[in-house]
PDB file of C-alpha atoms in Angstrom:
ATOM      1  CA  MET A   1      26.324  60.577  58.768  1.00  0.00           C
ATOM      2  CA  GLY A   2      24.783  57.420  56.788  1.00  0.00           C
ATOM      3  CA  SER A   3      22.210  56.472  59.327  1.00  0.00           C
ATOM      4  CA  ILE A   4      21.286  59.617  59.272  1.00  0.00           C
ATOM      5  CA  LYS A   5      21.017  59.401  55.324  1.00  0.00           C
ATOM      6  CA  GLU A   6      18.600  56.460  55.530  1.00  0.00           C
ATOM      7  CA  TYR A   7      16.608  58.202  58.047  1.00  0.00           C
ATOM      8  CA  PHE A   8      15.370  60.783  55.877  1.00  0.00           C
ATOM      9  CA  SER A   9      15.614  58.369  52.580  1.00  0.00           C
ATOM     10  CA  GLY A  10      12.951  55.967  54.095  1.00  0.00           C
ATOM     11  CA  LEU A  11      10.734  59.293  55.810  1.00  0.00           C
ATOM     12  CA  GLY A  12      10.909  60.201  51.804  1.00  0.00           C
ATOM     13  CA  LYS A  13       9.558  56.895  50.438  1.00  0.00           C
ATOM     14  CA  GLY A  14       7.119  56.399  53.263  1.00  0.00           C
ATOM     15  CA  VAL A  15       5.681  60.214  52.257  1.00  0.00           C
ATOM     16  CA  ALA A  16       5.547  59.379  48.674  1.00  0.00           C
ATOM     17  CA  SER A  17       3.304  56.043  49.646  1.00  0.00           C
ATOM     18  CA  LEU A  18       1.071  57.801  51.615  1.00  0.00           C
ATOM     19  CA  VAL A  19       0.396  60.503  48.871  1.00  0.00           C
ATOM     20  CA  LYS A  20      -0.319  57.927  46.418  1.00  0.00           C
ATOM     21  CA  GLY A  21      -3.028  55.695  48.320  1.00  0.00           C
ATOM     22  CA  LEU A  22      -4.455  59.622  49.504  1.00  0.00           C
ATOM     23  CA  GLN A  23      -4.844  60.708  45.587  1.00  0.00           C
ATOM     24  CA  VAL A  24      -7.602  57.639  45.849  1.00  0.00           C
ATOM     25  CA  THR A  25      -9.098  58.389  48.765  1.00  0.00           C
ATOM     26  CA  GLY A  26      -8.890  61.916  47.528  1.00  0.00           C
ATOM     27  CA  LYS A  27     -10.634  60.706  44.176  1.00  0.00           C
ATOM     28  CA  GLU A  28     -13.427  59.291  45.722  1.00  0.00           C
ATOM     29  CA  PHE A  29     -13.638  62.185  48.178  1.00  0.00           C
ATOM     30  CA  VAL A  30     -14.758  64.713  45.096  1.00  0.00           C
ATOM     31  CA  THR A  31     -17.409  61.809  43.206  1.00  0.00           C
ATOM     32  CA  PRO A  32     -20.062  62.665  43.099  1.00  0.00           C
ATOM     33  CA  LYS A  33     -22.380  59.850  44.801  1.00  0.00           C
ATOM     34  CA  ILE A  34     -24.991  57.636  43.115  1.00  0.00           C
ATOM     35  CA  THR A  35     -27.563  56.128  44.793  1.00  0.00           C
ATOM     36  CA  GLU A  36     -29.973  53.283  43.110  1.00  0.00           C
ATOM     37  CA  GLU A  37     -33.509  53.295  43.974  1.00  0.00           C
ATOM     38  CA  TYR A  38     -34.837  50.057  44.251  1.00  0.00           C
ATOM     39  CA  PRO A  39     -37.062  49.162  43.536  1.00  0.00           C
ATOM     40  CA  ASP A  40     -38.475  52.089  42.570  1.00  0.00           C
ATOM     41  CA  GLY A  41     -36.266  52.855  39.670  1.00  0.00           C
ATOM     42  CA  ARG A  42     -35.484  48.971  38.901  1.00  0.00           C
ATOM     43  CA  GLU A  43     -36.734  49.966  35.210  1.00  0.00           C
ATOM     44  CA  HIS A  44     -33.615  52.563  34.449  1.00  0.00           C
ATOM     45  CA  MET A  45     -31.169  50.448  36.751  1.00  0.00           C
ATOM     46  CA  ASN A  46     -28.245  49.329  34.770  1.00  0.00           C
ATOM     47  CA  ILE A  47     -27.551  45.772  35.139  1.00  0.00           C
ATOM     48  CA  PRO A  48     -24.228  43.965  33.095  1.00  0.00           C
ATOM     49  CA  GLN A  49     -25.211  41.922  30.050  1.00  0.00           C
ATOM     50  CA  ARG A  50     -22.396  39.362  31.522  1.00  0.00           C
ATOM     51  CA  PHE A  51     -24.073  39.069  34.674  1.00  0.00           C
ATOM     52  CA  ARG A  52     -25.377  35.505  35.697  1.00  0.00           C
ATOM     53  CA  ALA A  53     -28.817  35.343  37.346  1.00  0.00           C
ATOM     54  CA  CYS A  54     -30.691  31.958  35.904  1.00  0.00           C
ATOM     55  CA  LEU A  55     -30.161  29.677  33.436  1.00  0.00           C
ATOM     56  CA  GLU A  56     -32.768  29.493  30.039  1.00  0.00           C
ATOM     57  CA  LEU A  57     -33.005  27.560  27.193  1.00  0.00           C
ATOM     58  CA  ILE A  58     -33.120  29.772  23.830  1.00  0.00           C
ATOM     59  CA  TYR A  59     -35.442  30.012  21.624  1.00  0.00           C
ATOM     60  CA  ASP A  60     -36.175  31.873  18.365  1.00  0.00           C
ATOM     61  CA  ALA A  61     -38.393  33.597  16.667  1.00  0.00           C
ATOM     62  CA  GLU A  62     -40.960  30.441  16.043  1.00  0.00           C
ATOM     63  CA  GLY A  63     -40.622  29.010  19.441  1.00  0.00           C
ATOM     64  CA  ASN A  64     -37.907  26.659  18.676  1.00  0.00           C
ATOM     65  CA  HIS A  65     -35.309  25.433  20.707  1.00  0.00           C
ATOM     66  CA  LYS A  66     -31.558  23.929  20.179  1.00  0.00           C
ATOM     67  CA  CYS A  67     -31.490  21.433  22.810  1.00  0.00           C
ATOM     68  CA  ILE A  68     -30.835  17.791  21.291  1.00  0.00           C
ATOM     69  CA  ALA A  69     -30.718  15.859  24.767  1.00  0.00           C
ATOM     70  CA  CYS A  70     -26.990  14.895  24.476  1.00  0.00           C
ATOM     71  CA  GLY A  71     -26.749  15.807  28.126  1.00  0.00           C
ATOM     72  CA  THR A  72     -23.527  17.610  27.804  1.00  0.00           C
ATOM     73  CA  CYS A  73     -25.215  19.891  30.216  1.00  0.00           C
ATOM     74  CA  GLU A  74     -25.891  17.285  32.640  1.00  0.00           C
ATOM     75  CA  ARG A  75     -23.135  15.724  33.250  1.00  0.00           C
ATOM     76  CA  VAL A  76     -20.451  19.018  33.027  1.00  0.00           C
ATOM     77  CA  CYS A  77     -22.782  20.575  35.937  1.00  0.00           C
ATOM     78  CA  PRO A  78     -20.039  19.870  39.296  1.00  0.00           C
ATOM     79  CA  ASN A  79     -22.963  19.524  41.412  1.00  0.00           C
ATOM     80  CA  GLY A  80     -26.201  18.392  39.849  1.00  0.00           C
ATOM     81  CA  THR A  81     -28.318  21.821  39.256  1.00  0.00           C
ATOM     82  CA  ILE A  82     -29.181  19.766  36.073  1.00  0.00           C
ATOM     83  CA  THR A  83     -31.424  16.967  35.397  1.00  0.00           C
ATOM     84  CA  LEU A  84     -32.479  15.783  31.615  1.00  0.00           C
ATOM     85  CA  GLU A  85     -35.345  13.873  30.759  1.00  0.00           C
ATOM     86  CA  THR A  86     -35.817  12.266  27.685  1.00  0.00           C
ATOM     87  CA  LYS A  87     -37.490  10.361  25.216  1.00  0.00           C
ATOM     88  CA  MET A  88     -37.267   8.288  21.768  1.00  0.00           C
ATOM     89  CA  VAL A  89     -39.992   9.019  19.097  1.00  0.00           C
ATOM     90  CA  ASP A  90     -40.257   7.574  15.576  1.00  0.00           C
ATOM     91  CA  THR A  91     -39.471   9.630  12.538  1.00  0.00           C
ATOM     92  CA  TRP A  92     -41.043   9.660   9.209  1.00  0.00           C
ATOM     93  CA  ASP A  93     -38.717   7.284   7.998  1.00  0.00           C
ATOM     94  CA  GLY A  94     -39.122   4.511  10.351  1.00  0.00           C
ATOM     95  CA  ARG A  95     -35.438   5.468  12.417  1.00  0.00           C
ATOM     96  CA  LYS A  96     -35.526   6.279  16.077  1.00  0.00           C
ATOM     97  CA  LYS A  97     -34.564  10.004  17.517  1.00  0.00           C
ATOM     98  CA  LYS A  98     -34.195  11.565  20.828  1.00  0.00           C
ATOM     99  CA  LYS A  99     -36.209  14.033  21.771  1.00  0.00           C
ATOM    100  CA  LEU A 100     -35.637  16.604  25.336  1.00  0.00           C
ATOM    101  CA  ASP A 101     -39.059  15.998  27.133  1.00  0.00           C
ATOM    102  CA  LYS A 102     -38.211  17.815  30.798  1.00  0.00           C
ATOM    103  CA  TYR A 103     -35.574  20.415  31.109  1.00  0.00           C
ATOM    104  CA  ILE A 104     -35.715  20.300  35.028  1.00  0.00           C
ATOM    105  CA  TYR A 105     -33.006  22.792  36.647  1.00  0.00           C
ATOM    106  CA  ASP A 106     -32.309  23.896  40.125  1.00  0.00           C
ATOM    107  CA  LEU A 107     -31.871  27.173  41.193  1.00  0.00           C
ATOM    108  CA  GLY A 108     -31.095  26.890  44.735  1.00  0.00           C
ATOM    109  CA  SER A 109     -28.110  24.729  43.959  1.00  0.00           C
ATOM    110  CA  CYS A 110     -26.597  26.458  41.254  1.00  0.00           C
ATOM    111  CA  THR A 111     -23.363  28.232  41.049  1.00  0.00           C
ATOM    112  CA  PHE A 112     -23.086  30.208  38.225  1.00  0.00           C
ATOM    113  CA  CYS A 113     -20.225  28.919  36.631  1.00  0.00           C
ATOM    114  CA  GLN A 114     -21.192  28.978  33.476  1.00  0.00           C
ATOM    115  CA  LEU A 115     -20.044  24.708  32.266  1.00  0.00           C
ATOM    116  CA  CYS A 116     -23.222  23.981  31.089  1.00  0.00           C
ATOM    117  CA  ALA A 117     -23.708  26.526  28.776  1.00  0.00           C
ATOM    118  CA  THR A 118     -19.928  26.188  27.933  1.00  0.00           C
ATOM    119  CA  ASN A 119     -19.850  22.879  26.954  1.00  0.00           C
ATOM    120  CA  CYS A 120     -23.044  23.100  24.923  1.00  0.00           C
ATOM    121  CA  PRO A 121     -22.556  21.714  21.730  1.00  0.00           C
ATOM    122  CA  THR A 122     -25.310  23.493  19.749  1.00  0.00           C
ATOM    123  CA  GLY A 123     -25.734  26.684  21.845  1.00  0.00           C
ATOM    124  CA  ALA A 124     -28.995  25.930  23.294  1.00  0.00           C
ATOM    125  CA  LEU A 125     -27.977  27.789  26.635  1.00  0.00           C
ATOM    126  CA  THR A 126     -27.251  30.635  28.375  1.00  0.00           C
ATOM    127  CA  PHE A 127     -27.720  32.957  31.502  1.00  0.00           C
ATOM    128  CA  SER A 128     -30.201  35.680  31.835  1.00  0.00           C
ATOM    129  CA  ASN A 129     -29.234  38.914  33.617  1.00  0.00           C
ATOM    130  CA  ASP A 130     -32.172  39.134  35.690  1.00  0.00           C
ATOM    131  CA  PHE A 131     -31.361  39.467  39.073  1.00  0.00           C
ATOM    132  CA  GLU A 132     -34.486  39.224  40.981  1.00  0.00           C
ATOM    133  CA  GLN A 133     -35.445  35.358  41.291  1.00  0.00           C
ATOM    134  CA  SER A 134     -36.246  35.222  45.076  1.00  0.00           C
ATOM    135  CA  VAL A 135     -39.609  33.203  46.240  1.00  0.00           C
ATOM    136  CA  PHE A 136     -40.932  32.564  49.670  1.00  0.00           C
ATOM    137  CA  THR A 137     -40.292  28.876  49.251  1.00  0.00           C
ATOM    138  CA  ARG A 138     -37.334  26.203  48.189  1.00  0.00           C
ATOM    139  CA  ALA A 139     -40.131  24.642  45.716  1.00  0.00           C
ATOM    140  CA  LYS A 140     -39.969  27.463  43.444  1.00  0.00           C
ATOM    141  CA  LEU A 141     -36.509  27.745  42.397  1.00  0.00           C
ATOM    142  CA  VAL A 142     -36.783  24.155  40.666  1.00  0.00           C
ATOM    143  CA  LYS A 143     -37.734  25.373  37.075  1.00  0.00           C
ATOM    144  CA  LYS A 144     -38.797  23.780  33.682  1.00  0.00           C
ATOM    145  CA  LEU A 145     -36.522  25.253  30.836  1.00  0.00           C
ATOM    146  CA  ASN A 146     -38.350  23.815  28.129  1.00  0.00           C
ATOM    147  CA  TYR A 147     -41.941  25.622  28.982  1.00  0.00           C
ATOM    148  CA  LEU A 148     -43.424  25.932  25.549  1.00  0.00           C
ATOM    149  CA  PRO A 149     -44.963  23.149  23.840  1.00  0.00           C
ATOM    150  CA  GLU A 150     -43.465  20.935  21.422  1.00  0.00           C
ATOM    151  CA  LYS A 151     -43.841  21.581  17.905  1.00  0.00           C
ATOM    152  CA  GLU A 152     -44.470  18.066  15.633  1.00  0.00           C
ATOM    153  CA  GLU A 153     -41.535  17.159  13.407  1.00  0.00           C
ATOM    154  CA  PRO A 154     -42.111  18.724   9.769  1.00  0.00           C
ATOM    155  CA  LYS A 155     -43.162  16.675   6.950  1.00  0.00           C
ATOM    156  CA  PRO A 156     -40.479  14.478   4.720  1.00  0.00           C
ATOM    157  CA  THR A 157     -40.144  16.957   1.199  1.00  0.00           C
ATOM    158  CA  PRO A 158     -40.816  14.772  -2.333  1.00  0.00           C
ATOM    159  CA  GLU A 159     -37.600  14.871  -3.019  1.00  0.00           C
ATOM    160  CA  GLN A 160     -36.406  13.767   0.653  1.00  0.00           C
ATOM    161  CA  ILE A 161     -39.244  10.596   0.339  1.00  0.00           C
ATOM    162  CA  ALA A 162     -37.896   9.637  -3.745  1.00  0.00           C
ATOM    163  CA  LYS A 163     -33.938   9.672  -2.275  1.00  0.00           C
ATOM    164  CA  PHE A 164     -35.383   7.941   1.472  1.00  0.00           C
ATOM    165  CA  GLU A 165     -36.881   5.247  -1.091  1.00  0.00           C
ATOM    166  CA  ALA A 166     -33.964   4.929  -3.500  1.00  0.00           C
ATOM    167  CA  GLU A 167     -31.076   4.020  -0.452  1.00  0.00           C
ATOM    168  CA  LYS A 168     -33.855   1.860   0.727  1.00  0.00           C
ATOM    169  CA  GLN A 169     -34.225  -0.275  -2.070  1.00  0.00           C
ATOM    170  CA  ALA A 170     -30.673   0.178  -3.266  1.00  0.00           C
ATOM    171  CA  LYS A 171     -30.168  -1.446   0.779  1.00  0.00           C
ATOM    172  CA  ILE A 172     -32.433  -4.448   0.029  1.00  0.00           C
ATOM    173  CA  GLU A 173     -30.492  -5.387  -3.155  1.00  0.00           C
ATOM    174  CA  ALA A 174     -26.905  -4.951  -1.865  1.00  0.00           C
ATOM    175  CA  ALA A 175     -28.555  -7.836   1.172  1.00  0.00           C
ATOM    176  CA  LYS A 176     -30.494 -10.395  -1.717  1.00  0.00           C
ATOM    177  CA  LYS A 177     -26.585 -10.360  -3.641  1.00  0.00           C
ATOM    178  CA  ALA A 178     -25.416 -10.848   0.078  1.00  0.00           C
ATOM    179  CA  ALA A 179     -27.424 -13.276   0.458  1.00  0.00           C
ATOM    180  CA  GLU A 180     -26.960 -15.372  -3.090  1.00  0.00           C
ATOM    181  CA  ALA A 181     -23.012 -14.925  -2.509  1.00  0.00           C
ATOM    182  CA  LYS A 182     -23.507 -16.537   0.975  1.00  0.00           C
ATOM    183  CA  LYS A 183     -25.643 -19.064  -0.448  1.00  0.00           C
ATOM    184  CA  ALA A 184     -23.178 -19.880  -3.182  1.00  0.00           C
ATOM    185  CA  ALA A 185     -20.273 -20.236  -1.582  1.00  0.00           C
ATOM    186  CA  ALA A 186     -22.194 -22.434   1.263  1.00  0.00           C
ATOM    187  CA  ALA A 187     -23.008 -24.642  -1.682  1.00  0.00           C
ATOM    188  CA  PRO A 188     -21.371 -28.172  -1.525  1.00  0.00           C
ATOM    189  CA  ALA A 189     -18.653 -28.272  -4.184  1.00  0.00           C
ATOM    190  CA  PRO A 190     -20.363 -30.835  -7.501  1.00  0.00           C
ATOM    191  CA  ALA A 191     -19.303 -34.790  -7.250  1.00  0.00           C
ATOM    192  CA  ALA A 192     -16.230 -35.771  -8.506  1.00  0.00           C
ATOM    193  CA  PRO A 193     -17.273 -37.809 -12.010  1.00  0.00           C
ATOM    194  CA  ALA A 194     -17.674 -41.839 -11.249  1.00  0.00           C
ATOM    195  CA  VAL A 195     -13.476 -43.303 -11.615  1.00  0.00           C
ATOM    196  CA  GLU A 196     -13.100 -46.581 -13.940  1.00  0.00           C
ATOM    197  CA  LEU A 197     -11.229 -48.718 -11.702  1.00  0.00           C
ATOM    198  CA  ASP A 198      -8.930 -51.824 -13.342  1.00  0.00           C
ATOM    199  CA  GLU A 199      -8.387 -55.250 -12.205  1.00  0.00           C
ATOM    200  CA  LYS A 200      -6.468 -54.303  -9.901  1.00  0.00           C
ATOM    201  CA  ALA A 201      -7.667 -51.637  -8.244  1.00  0.00           C
ATOM    202  CA  LYS A 202     -10.885 -53.964  -7.696  1.00  0.00           C
ATOM    203  CA  LYS A 203      -8.210 -57.094  -5.737  1.00  0.00           C
ATOM    204  CA  ALA A 204      -7.466 -54.548  -3.833  1.00  0.00           C
ATOM    205  CA  ILE A 205     -10.325 -53.430  -2.078  1.00  0.00           C
ATOM    206  CA  ALA A 206     -11.303 -57.122  -2.157  1.00  0.00           C
ATOM    207  CA  ALA A 207      -8.396 -57.811  -0.358  1.00  0.00           C
ATOM    208  CA  ALA A 208      -9.614 -54.761   2.264  1.00  0.00           C
ATOM    209  CA  GLU A 209     -13.495 -55.738   2.519  1.00  0.00           C
ATOM    210  CA  ALA A 210     -12.299 -59.285   3.166  1.00  0.00           C
ATOM    211  CA  THR A 211     -10.763 -57.522   6.306  1.00  0.00           C
ATOM    212  CA  GLY A 212     -14.116 -56.616   7.524  1.00  0.00           C
ATOM    213  CA  ASP A 213     -12.886 -53.396   8.572  1.00  0.00           C
ATOM    214  CA  PRO A 214     -15.427 -50.286   6.964  1.00  0.00           C
ATOM    215  CA  GLU A 215     -12.445 -47.507   8.352  1.00  0.00           C
ATOM    216  CA  LYS A 216      -9.626 -49.341   6.076  1.00  0.00           C
ATOM    217  CA  VAL A 217     -12.238 -50.232   3.329  1.00  0.00           C
ATOM    218  CA  ALA A 218     -12.750 -46.592   3.027  1.00  0.00           C
ATOM    219  CA  LYS A 219      -9.239 -45.249   2.773  1.00  0.00           C
ATOM    220  CA  VAL A 220      -8.114 -47.578   0.554  1.00  0.00           C
ATOM    221  CA  LYS A 221     -11.373 -46.731  -1.866  1.00  0.00           C
ATOM    222  CA  ALA A 222     -10.859 -43.278  -1.573  1.00  0.00           C
ATOM    223  CA  ALA A 223      -7.055 -43.714  -2.196  1.00  0.00           C
ATOM    224  CA  LEU A 224      -7.595 -46.449  -5.572  1.00  0.00           C
ATOM    225  CA  GLU A 225     -10.017 -43.618  -6.576  1.00  0.00           C
ATOM    226  CA  LYS A 226      -8.234 -40.957  -6.096  1.00  0.00           C
ATOM    227  CA  ALA A 227      -4.923 -42.429  -8.130  1.00  0.00           C
ATOM    228  CA  ALA A 228      -6.991 -43.254 -10.754  1.00  0.00           C
ATOM    229  CA  GLN A 229      -8.777 -40.344 -11.193  1.00  0.00           C
ATOM    230  CA  LEU A 230      -4.757 -38.617 -11.497  1.00  0.00           C
ATOM    231  CA  LYS A 231      -4.494 -40.967 -13.887  1.00  0.00           C
ATOM    232  CA  ALA A 232      -7.854 -40.083 -16.055  1.00  0.00           C
ATOM    233  CA  GLN A 233      -6.479 -36.291 -15.816  1.00  0.00           C
ATOM    234  CA  LYS A 234      -2.932 -36.813 -16.802  1.00  0.00           C
ATOM    235  CA  ALA A 235      -4.457 -39.149 -19.673  1.00  0.00           C
ATOM    236  CA  ALA A 236      -6.670 -36.548 -20.668  1.00  0.00           C
ATOM    237  CA  ALA A 237      -4.399 -33.612 -20.612  1.00  0.00           C
ATOM    238  CA  ALA A 238      -1.528 -36.098 -22.906  1.00  0.00           C
ATOM    239  CA  ALA A 239      -4.290 -36.650 -25.243  1.00  0.00           C
ATOM    240  CA  PRO A 240      -4.395 -33.246 -26.911  1.00  0.00           C
ATOM    241  CA  ALA A 241      -0.878 -33.317 -27.476  1.00  0.00           C
ATOM    242  CA  GLU A 242      -0.968 -36.804 -28.623  1.00  0.00           C
ATOM    243  CA  ALA A 243      -3.797 -35.471 -31.200  1.00  0.00           C
ATOM    244  CA  ALA A 244      -1.766 -32.406 -32.507  1.00  0.00           C
ATOM    245  CA  ALA A 245       1.922 -34.565 -33.122  1.00  0.00           C
ATOM    246  CA  PRO A 246       1.725 -36.172 -36.732  1.00  0.00           C
ATOM    247  CA  ALA A 247       1.099 -39.636 -36.680  1.00  0.00           C
ATOM    248  CA  VAL A 248       4.075 -41.937 -37.022  1.00  0.00           C
ATOM    249  CA  GLU A 249       4.327 -45.123 -38.866  1.00  0.00           C
ATOM    250  CA  LEU A 250       5.737 -48.452 -36.713  1.00  0.00           C
ATOM    251  CA  ASP A 251       7.449 -50.755 -38.519  1.00  0.00           C
ATOM    252  CA  GLU A 252       6.561 -54.719 -37.929  1.00  0.00           C
ATOM    253  CA  LYS A 253       8.674 -54.845 -35.351  1.00  0.00           C
ATOM    254  CA  ALA A 254       7.333 -51.969 -33.375  1.00  0.00           C
ATOM    255  CA  LYS A 255       3.891 -53.064 -34.206  1.00  0.00           C
ATOM    256  CA  LYS A 256       4.949 -56.757 -32.369  1.00  0.00           C
ATOM    257  CA  ALA A 257       6.256 -54.907 -29.149  1.00  0.00           C
ATOM    258  CA  LEU A 258       2.482 -52.753 -29.353  1.00  0.00           C
ATOM    259  CA  ALA A 259       0.909 -55.399 -29.699  1.00  0.00           C
ATOM    260  CA  ALA A 260       2.421 -57.456 -27.275  1.00  0.00           C
ATOM    261  CA  ALA A 261       1.616 -55.062 -24.516  1.00  0.00           C
ATOM    262  CA  GLU A 262      -2.155 -54.614 -25.516  1.00  0.00           C
ATOM    263  CA  ALA A 263      -2.019 -57.956 -24.665  1.00  0.00           C
ATOM    264  CA  THR A 264      -1.260 -57.526 -21.420  1.00  0.00           C
ATOM    265  CA  GLY A 265      -4.223 -55.322 -20.231  1.00  0.00           C
ATOM    266  CA  ASP A 266      -2.409 -53.021 -18.420  1.00  0.00           C
ATOM    267  CA  PRO A 267      -3.623 -49.590 -20.464  1.00  0.00           C
ATOM    268  CA  GLU A 268      -0.803 -47.205 -18.342  1.00  0.00           C
ATOM    269  CA  LYS A 269       1.683 -49.353 -20.258  1.00  0.00           C
ATOM    270  CA  VAL A 270       0.820 -49.533 -23.229  1.00  0.00           C
ATOM    271  CA  ALA A 271       0.780 -45.499 -23.156  1.00  0.00           C
ATOM    272  CA  LYS A 272       4.526 -45.801 -22.577  1.00  0.00           C
ATOM    273  CA  VAL A 273       5.395 -48.223 -25.133  1.00  0.00           C
ATOM    274  CA  LYS A 274       3.663 -46.453 -27.765  1.00  0.00           C
ATOM    275  CA  ALA A 275       5.002 -43.971 -26.519  1.00  0.00           C
ATOM    276  CA  ALA A 276       8.519 -45.092 -26.820  1.00  0.00           C
ATOM    277  CA  LEU A 277       8.348 -46.554 -29.882  1.00  0.00           C
ATOM    278  CA  GLU A 278       6.503 -43.503 -31.322  1.00  0.00           C
ATOM    279  CA  LYS A 279       9.180 -41.452 -30.375  1.00  0.00           C
ATOM    280  CA  ALA A 280      11.797 -43.904 -31.824  1.00  0.00           C
ATOM    281  CA  ALA A 281       9.879 -43.827 -34.946  1.00  0.00           C
ATOM    282  CA  LYS A 282       9.871 -40.140 -35.674  1.00  0.00           C
ATOM    283  CA  LEU A 283      13.564 -39.653 -34.397  1.00  0.00           C
ATOM    284  CA  LYS A 284      14.242 -42.178 -36.928  1.00  0.00           C
ATOM    285  CA  ALA A 285      12.935 -40.745 -39.789  1.00  0.00           C
ATOM    286  CA  GLN A 286      14.391 -36.365 -39.087  1.00  0.00           C
ATOM    287  CA  LYS A 287      17.811 -38.705 -39.089  1.00  0.00           C
ATOM    288  CA  ALA A 288      16.334 -40.580 -42.247  1.00  0.00           C
ATOM    289  CA  ALA A 289      15.389 -37.000 -43.763  1.00  0.00           C
ATOM    290  CA  GLY A 290      18.715 -35.171 -42.499  1.00  0.00           C
ATOM    291  CA  ASN A 291      21.064 -37.942 -44.588  1.00  0.00           C
ATOM    292  CA  ALA A 292      18.516 -36.938 -47.520  1.00  0.00           C
TER     293      ALA A 292
END
């Protein structure tokens, strides 16, 4: 009983599938037939706009195209259908500009993939729907798409010229300032003022010169001059402080000690003795003022 049921179920599905297929056949059977008369009726033929027949450069009403000769279409073409020839021209502002010289397109090897038109950054390319491209020789399939003569570059306006001159002058001034700054940075540092050496330093230099070693003499002399310069700077820094401090009257004992220090001829020792005596006299004066 089950096998009979499966048999009639399969038979029904087959008949339904047959009827579904015959619907398409029956529809086409009753559809009116249309015969295209070619080439007599080519003016009235309806060619779809999306049909890709031949690559073209898009020209505007003034005869200008948007191709900037970037080479994107040439790089993305899968079989080398496109070849660009470019040239460099001089613009009015003295710059170099790349322009399209020849746009060569080989229709015989084109696969109509439309990668060139899709990837064009300026939208300069399109495919026409003119399917009548048959020729007798392959050489005629190679076409130059920029068939119109190139126009001259537009002349600049007075505003553009003024702006260009202002930018040029600003660049010149900036370059001059940079050169001056570089020159100033490369200039040698001013020589340090001559430093007076004491007797002890002069004797040390004389001893170094007696060895007959110029390198040693130079090192000793540089070290002594540096030490004398630091000493002079320290004394100069301490001078304003000493000048600002009120004068302190030294007693006879302090004056004798100061005279004895001066007799040695050592300025550093004199300065130390004088500073110590003045400090002691100042403390003594402050103590006396406090007791009063």
